[in-house]
PDB file of C-alpha atoms in Angstrom:
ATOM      1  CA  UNK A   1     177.191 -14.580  -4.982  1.00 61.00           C
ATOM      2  CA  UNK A   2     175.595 -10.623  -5.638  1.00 64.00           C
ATOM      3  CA  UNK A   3     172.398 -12.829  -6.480  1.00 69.00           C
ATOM      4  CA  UNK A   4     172.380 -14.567  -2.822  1.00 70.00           C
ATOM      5  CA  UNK A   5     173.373 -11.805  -0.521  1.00 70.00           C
ATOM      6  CA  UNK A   6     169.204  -9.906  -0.774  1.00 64.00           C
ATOM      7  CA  UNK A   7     168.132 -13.446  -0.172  1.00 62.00           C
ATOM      8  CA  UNK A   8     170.365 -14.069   3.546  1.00 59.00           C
ATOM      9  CA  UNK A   9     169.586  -9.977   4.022  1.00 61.00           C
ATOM     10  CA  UNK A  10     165.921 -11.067   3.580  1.00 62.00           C
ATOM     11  CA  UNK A  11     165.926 -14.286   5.677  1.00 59.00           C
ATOM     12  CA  UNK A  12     168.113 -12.689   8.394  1.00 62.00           C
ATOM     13  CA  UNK A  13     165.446 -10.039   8.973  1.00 60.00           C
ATOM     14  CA  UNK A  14     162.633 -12.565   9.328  1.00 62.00           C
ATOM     15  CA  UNK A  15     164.292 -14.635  12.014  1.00 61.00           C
ATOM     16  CA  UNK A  16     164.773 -11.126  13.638  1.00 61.00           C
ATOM     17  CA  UNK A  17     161.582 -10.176  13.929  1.00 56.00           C
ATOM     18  CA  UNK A  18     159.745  -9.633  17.308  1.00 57.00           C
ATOM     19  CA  UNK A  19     157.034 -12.296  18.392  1.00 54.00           C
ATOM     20  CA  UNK A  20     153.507 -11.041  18.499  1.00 47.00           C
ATOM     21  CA  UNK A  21     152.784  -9.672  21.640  1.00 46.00           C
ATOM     22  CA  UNK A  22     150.854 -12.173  24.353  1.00 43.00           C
ATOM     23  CA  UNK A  23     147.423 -10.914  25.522  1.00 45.00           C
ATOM     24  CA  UNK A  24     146.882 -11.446  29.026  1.00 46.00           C
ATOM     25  CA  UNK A  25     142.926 -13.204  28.643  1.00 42.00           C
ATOM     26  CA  UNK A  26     142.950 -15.158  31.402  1.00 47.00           C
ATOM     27  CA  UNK A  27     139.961 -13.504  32.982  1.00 49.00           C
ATOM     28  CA  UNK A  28     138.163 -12.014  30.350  1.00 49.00           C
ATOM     29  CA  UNK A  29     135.727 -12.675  27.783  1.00 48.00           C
ATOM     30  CA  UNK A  30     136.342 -11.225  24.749  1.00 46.00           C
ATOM     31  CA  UNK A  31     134.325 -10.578  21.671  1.00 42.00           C
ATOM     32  CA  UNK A  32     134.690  -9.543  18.507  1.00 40.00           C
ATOM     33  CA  UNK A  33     133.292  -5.996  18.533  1.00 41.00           C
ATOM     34  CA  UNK A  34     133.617  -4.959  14.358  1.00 45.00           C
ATOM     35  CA  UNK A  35     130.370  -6.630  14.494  1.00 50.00           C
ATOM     36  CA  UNK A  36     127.792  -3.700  14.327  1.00 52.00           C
ATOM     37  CA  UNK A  37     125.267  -5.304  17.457  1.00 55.00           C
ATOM     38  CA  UNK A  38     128.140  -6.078  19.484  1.00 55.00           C
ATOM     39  CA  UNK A  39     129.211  -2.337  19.557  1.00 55.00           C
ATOM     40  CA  UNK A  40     125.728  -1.293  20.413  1.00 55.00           C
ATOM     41  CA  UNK A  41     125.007  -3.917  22.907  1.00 60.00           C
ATOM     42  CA  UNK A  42     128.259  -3.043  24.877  1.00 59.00           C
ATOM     43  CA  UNK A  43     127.494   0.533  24.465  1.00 58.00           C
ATOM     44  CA  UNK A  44     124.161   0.605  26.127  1.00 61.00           C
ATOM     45  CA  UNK A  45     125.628  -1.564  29.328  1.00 76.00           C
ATOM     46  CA  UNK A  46     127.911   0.665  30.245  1.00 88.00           C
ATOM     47  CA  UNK A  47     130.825  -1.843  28.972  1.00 93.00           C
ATOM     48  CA  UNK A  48     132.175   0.922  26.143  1.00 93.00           C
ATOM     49  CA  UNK A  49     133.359  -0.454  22.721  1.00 94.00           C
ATOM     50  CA  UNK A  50     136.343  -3.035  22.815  1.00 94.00           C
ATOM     51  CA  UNK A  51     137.825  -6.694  23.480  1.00 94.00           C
ATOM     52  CA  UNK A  52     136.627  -6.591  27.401  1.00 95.00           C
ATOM     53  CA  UNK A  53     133.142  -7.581  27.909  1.00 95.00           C
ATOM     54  CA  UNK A  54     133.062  -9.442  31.056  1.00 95.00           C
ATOM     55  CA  UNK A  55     135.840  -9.043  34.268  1.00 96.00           C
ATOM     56  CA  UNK A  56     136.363 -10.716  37.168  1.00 94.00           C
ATOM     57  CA  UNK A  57     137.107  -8.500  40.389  1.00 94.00           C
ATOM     58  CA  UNK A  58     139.368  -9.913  42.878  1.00 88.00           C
ATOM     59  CA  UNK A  59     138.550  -9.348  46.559  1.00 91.00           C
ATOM     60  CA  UNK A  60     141.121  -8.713  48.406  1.00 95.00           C
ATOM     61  CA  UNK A  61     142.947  -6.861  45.941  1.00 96.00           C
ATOM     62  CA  UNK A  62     146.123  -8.570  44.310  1.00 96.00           C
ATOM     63  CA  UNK A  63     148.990  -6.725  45.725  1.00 96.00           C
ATOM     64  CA  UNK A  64     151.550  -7.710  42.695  1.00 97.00           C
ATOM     65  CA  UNK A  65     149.027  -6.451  40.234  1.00 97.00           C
ATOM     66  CA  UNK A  66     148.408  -2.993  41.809  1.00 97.00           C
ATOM     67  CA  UNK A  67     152.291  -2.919  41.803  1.00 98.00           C
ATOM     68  CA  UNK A  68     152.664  -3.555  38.477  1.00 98.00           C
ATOM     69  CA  UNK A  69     149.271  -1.145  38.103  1.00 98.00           C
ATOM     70  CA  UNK A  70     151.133   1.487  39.785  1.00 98.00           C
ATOM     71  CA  UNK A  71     154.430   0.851  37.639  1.00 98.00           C
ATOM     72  CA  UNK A  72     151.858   1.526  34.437  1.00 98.00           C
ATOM     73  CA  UNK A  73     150.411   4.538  35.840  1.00 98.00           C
ATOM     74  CA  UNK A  74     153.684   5.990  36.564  1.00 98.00           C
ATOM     75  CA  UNK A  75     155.068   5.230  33.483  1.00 97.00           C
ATOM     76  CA  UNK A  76     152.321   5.989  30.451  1.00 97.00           C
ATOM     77  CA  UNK A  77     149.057   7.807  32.701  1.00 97.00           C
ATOM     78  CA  UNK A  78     150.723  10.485  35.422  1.00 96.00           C
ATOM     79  CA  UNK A  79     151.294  12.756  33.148  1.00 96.00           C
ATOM     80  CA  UNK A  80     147.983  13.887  32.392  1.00 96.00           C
ATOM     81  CA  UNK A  81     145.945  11.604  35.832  1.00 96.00           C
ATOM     82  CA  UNK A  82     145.898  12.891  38.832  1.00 97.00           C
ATOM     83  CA  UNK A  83     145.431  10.210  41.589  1.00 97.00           C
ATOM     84  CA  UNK A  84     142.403  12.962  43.476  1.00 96.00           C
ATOM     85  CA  UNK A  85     139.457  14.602  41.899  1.00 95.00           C
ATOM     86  CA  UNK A  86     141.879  17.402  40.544  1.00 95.00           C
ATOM     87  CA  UNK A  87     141.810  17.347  36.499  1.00 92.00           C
ATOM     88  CA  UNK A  88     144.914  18.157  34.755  1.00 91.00           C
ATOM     89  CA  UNK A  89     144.834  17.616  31.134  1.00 94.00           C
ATOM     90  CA  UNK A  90     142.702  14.586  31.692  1.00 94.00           C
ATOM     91  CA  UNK A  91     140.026  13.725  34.562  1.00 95.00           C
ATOM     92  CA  UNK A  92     141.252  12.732  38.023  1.00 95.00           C
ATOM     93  CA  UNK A  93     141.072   9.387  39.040  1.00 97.00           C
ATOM     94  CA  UNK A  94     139.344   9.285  42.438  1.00 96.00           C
ATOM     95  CA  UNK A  95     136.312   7.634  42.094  1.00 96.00           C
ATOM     96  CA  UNK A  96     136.485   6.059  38.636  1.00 96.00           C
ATOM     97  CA  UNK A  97     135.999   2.654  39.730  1.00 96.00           C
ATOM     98  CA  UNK A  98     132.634   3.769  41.695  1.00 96.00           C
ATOM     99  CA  UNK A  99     131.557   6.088  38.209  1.00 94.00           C
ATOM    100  CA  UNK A 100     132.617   3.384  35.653  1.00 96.00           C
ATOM    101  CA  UNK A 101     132.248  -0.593  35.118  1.00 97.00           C
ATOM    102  CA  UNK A 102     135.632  -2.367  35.320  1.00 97.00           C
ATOM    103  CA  UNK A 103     134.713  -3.137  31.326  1.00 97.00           C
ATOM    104  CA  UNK A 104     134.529   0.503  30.423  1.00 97.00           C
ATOM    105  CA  UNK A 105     137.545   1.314  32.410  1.00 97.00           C
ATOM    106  CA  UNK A 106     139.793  -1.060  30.321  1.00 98.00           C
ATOM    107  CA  UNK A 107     138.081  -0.662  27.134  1.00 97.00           C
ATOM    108  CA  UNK A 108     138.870   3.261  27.617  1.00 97.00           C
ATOM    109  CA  UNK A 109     142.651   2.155  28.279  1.00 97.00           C
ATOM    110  CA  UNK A 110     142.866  -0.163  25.428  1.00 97.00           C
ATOM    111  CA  UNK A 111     140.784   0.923  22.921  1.00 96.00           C
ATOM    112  CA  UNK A 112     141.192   4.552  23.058  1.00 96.00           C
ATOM    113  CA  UNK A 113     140.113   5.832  20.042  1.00 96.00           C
ATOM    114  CA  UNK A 114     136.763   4.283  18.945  1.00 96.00           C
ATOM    115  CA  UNK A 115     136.112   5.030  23.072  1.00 96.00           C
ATOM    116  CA  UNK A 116     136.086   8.615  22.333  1.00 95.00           C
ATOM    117  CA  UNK A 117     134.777   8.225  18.633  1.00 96.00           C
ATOM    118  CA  UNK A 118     131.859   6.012  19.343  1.00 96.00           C
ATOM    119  CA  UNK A 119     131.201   5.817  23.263  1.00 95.00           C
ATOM    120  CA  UNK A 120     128.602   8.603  24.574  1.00 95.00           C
ATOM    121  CA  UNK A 121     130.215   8.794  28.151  1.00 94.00           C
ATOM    122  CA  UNK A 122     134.001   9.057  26.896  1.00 94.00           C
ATOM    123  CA  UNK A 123     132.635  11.745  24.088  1.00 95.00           C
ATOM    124  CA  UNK A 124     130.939  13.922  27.483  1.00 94.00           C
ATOM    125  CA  UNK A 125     134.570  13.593  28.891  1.00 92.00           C
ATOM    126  CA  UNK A 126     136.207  14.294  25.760  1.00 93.00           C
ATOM    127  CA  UNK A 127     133.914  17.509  25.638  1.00 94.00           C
ATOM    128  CA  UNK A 128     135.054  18.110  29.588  1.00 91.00           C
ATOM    129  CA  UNK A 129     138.356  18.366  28.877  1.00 91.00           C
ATOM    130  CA  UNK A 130     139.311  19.189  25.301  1.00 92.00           C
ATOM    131  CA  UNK A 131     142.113  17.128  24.472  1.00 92.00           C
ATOM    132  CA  UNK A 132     141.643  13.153  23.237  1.00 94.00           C
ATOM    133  CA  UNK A 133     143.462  10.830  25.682  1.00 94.00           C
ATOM    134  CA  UNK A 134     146.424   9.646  22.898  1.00 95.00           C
ATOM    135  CA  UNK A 135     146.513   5.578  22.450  1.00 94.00           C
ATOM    136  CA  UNK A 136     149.445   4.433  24.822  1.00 95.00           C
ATOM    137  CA  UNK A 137     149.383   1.048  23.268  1.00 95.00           C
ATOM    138  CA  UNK A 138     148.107  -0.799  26.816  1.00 97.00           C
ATOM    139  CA  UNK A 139     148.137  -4.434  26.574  1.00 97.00           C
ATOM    140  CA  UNK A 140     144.892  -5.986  28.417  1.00 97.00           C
ATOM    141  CA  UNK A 141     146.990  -7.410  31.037  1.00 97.00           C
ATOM    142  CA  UNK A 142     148.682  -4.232  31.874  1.00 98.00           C
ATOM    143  CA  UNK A 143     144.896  -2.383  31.924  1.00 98.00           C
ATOM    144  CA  UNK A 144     143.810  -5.009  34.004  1.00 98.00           C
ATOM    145  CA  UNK A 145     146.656  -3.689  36.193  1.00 98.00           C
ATOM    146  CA  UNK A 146     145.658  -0.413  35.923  1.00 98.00           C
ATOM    147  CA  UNK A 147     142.315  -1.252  37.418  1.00 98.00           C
ATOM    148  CA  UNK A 148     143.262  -2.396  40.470  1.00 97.00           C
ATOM    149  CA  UNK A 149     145.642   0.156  41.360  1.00 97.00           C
ATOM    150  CA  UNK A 150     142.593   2.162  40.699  1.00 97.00           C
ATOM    151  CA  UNK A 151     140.476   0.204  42.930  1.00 97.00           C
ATOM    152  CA  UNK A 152     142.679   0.118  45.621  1.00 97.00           C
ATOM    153  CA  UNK A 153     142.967   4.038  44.856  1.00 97.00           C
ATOM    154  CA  UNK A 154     139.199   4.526  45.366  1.00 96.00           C
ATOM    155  CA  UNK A 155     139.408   2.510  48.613  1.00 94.00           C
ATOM    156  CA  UNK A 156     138.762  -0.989  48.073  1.00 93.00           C
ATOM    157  CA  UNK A 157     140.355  -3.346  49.711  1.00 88.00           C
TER     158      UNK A 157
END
């Protein structure tokens, strides 16, 4: 019986562990970007380093996804994003979408760190503002979000 006990312990805590998160892809290309020429390539476009190489604006806006957008924001970017030009401990958002591709915008949100190791533009904000945006763990579908509460922040309808 002693000898059978570690085993159920065991098999009990596989059946309890979480699923693997779903990524929302359904309008994105994505690529694998350890390979050295797809770092540069997307670097040089103005796409930054990350999963998200192609996406596909909506016009008009979705209203559910800015909601959810604005849920996100509130939640994991307020803190240091201000929705006007103001910078608190990170750059204000007003404008972003007409500075930034909607590629670079999500890679920044999703892929944090090589962003601001390897991406010339995030390193020039990095030096701006002296503190590294921390990695919030933002799924693609909630960055996607994020960018069109930021569209519809900058004006877009």
């Amino acid at each position: 019986m002693k000898k059978i006990i570690p085993f159920l312990v065991l098999g009990m805590l596989a059946a309890c562990a979480p699923d693997k998160p779903k990524q929302d892809t359904e309008e994105y290309a994505q690529e694998e970007t350890s390979k050295p020429n797809a770092v540069a390539e997307n670097a040089m476009t103005g796409k930054g380093l990350g999963q998200v190489t192609h996406v596909t604006l909506n016009t008009p806006l979705e209203g559910e996804r800015i909601g959810r957008g604005k849920a996100v924001y509130e939640m994991k970017c307020q803190a240091c994003h201000k929705l006007n030009d103001q910078r608190v401990v990170g750059p204000g958002w007003s404008g972003v979408t007409k500075r930034r591709t909607p590629e670079w915008i999500m890679n920044m949100v999703t892929n944090t760190d090589m962003m601001l190791d390897k991406d010339p533009e995030a390193q020039k904000l990095l030096e701006l503002c002296l503190t590294r945006m921390p990695n919030q763990n933002v799924s693609i579908g909630d960055a996607r979000d994020i960018l069109e509460f930021m569209r519809q922040n900058d004006g877009e309808k």
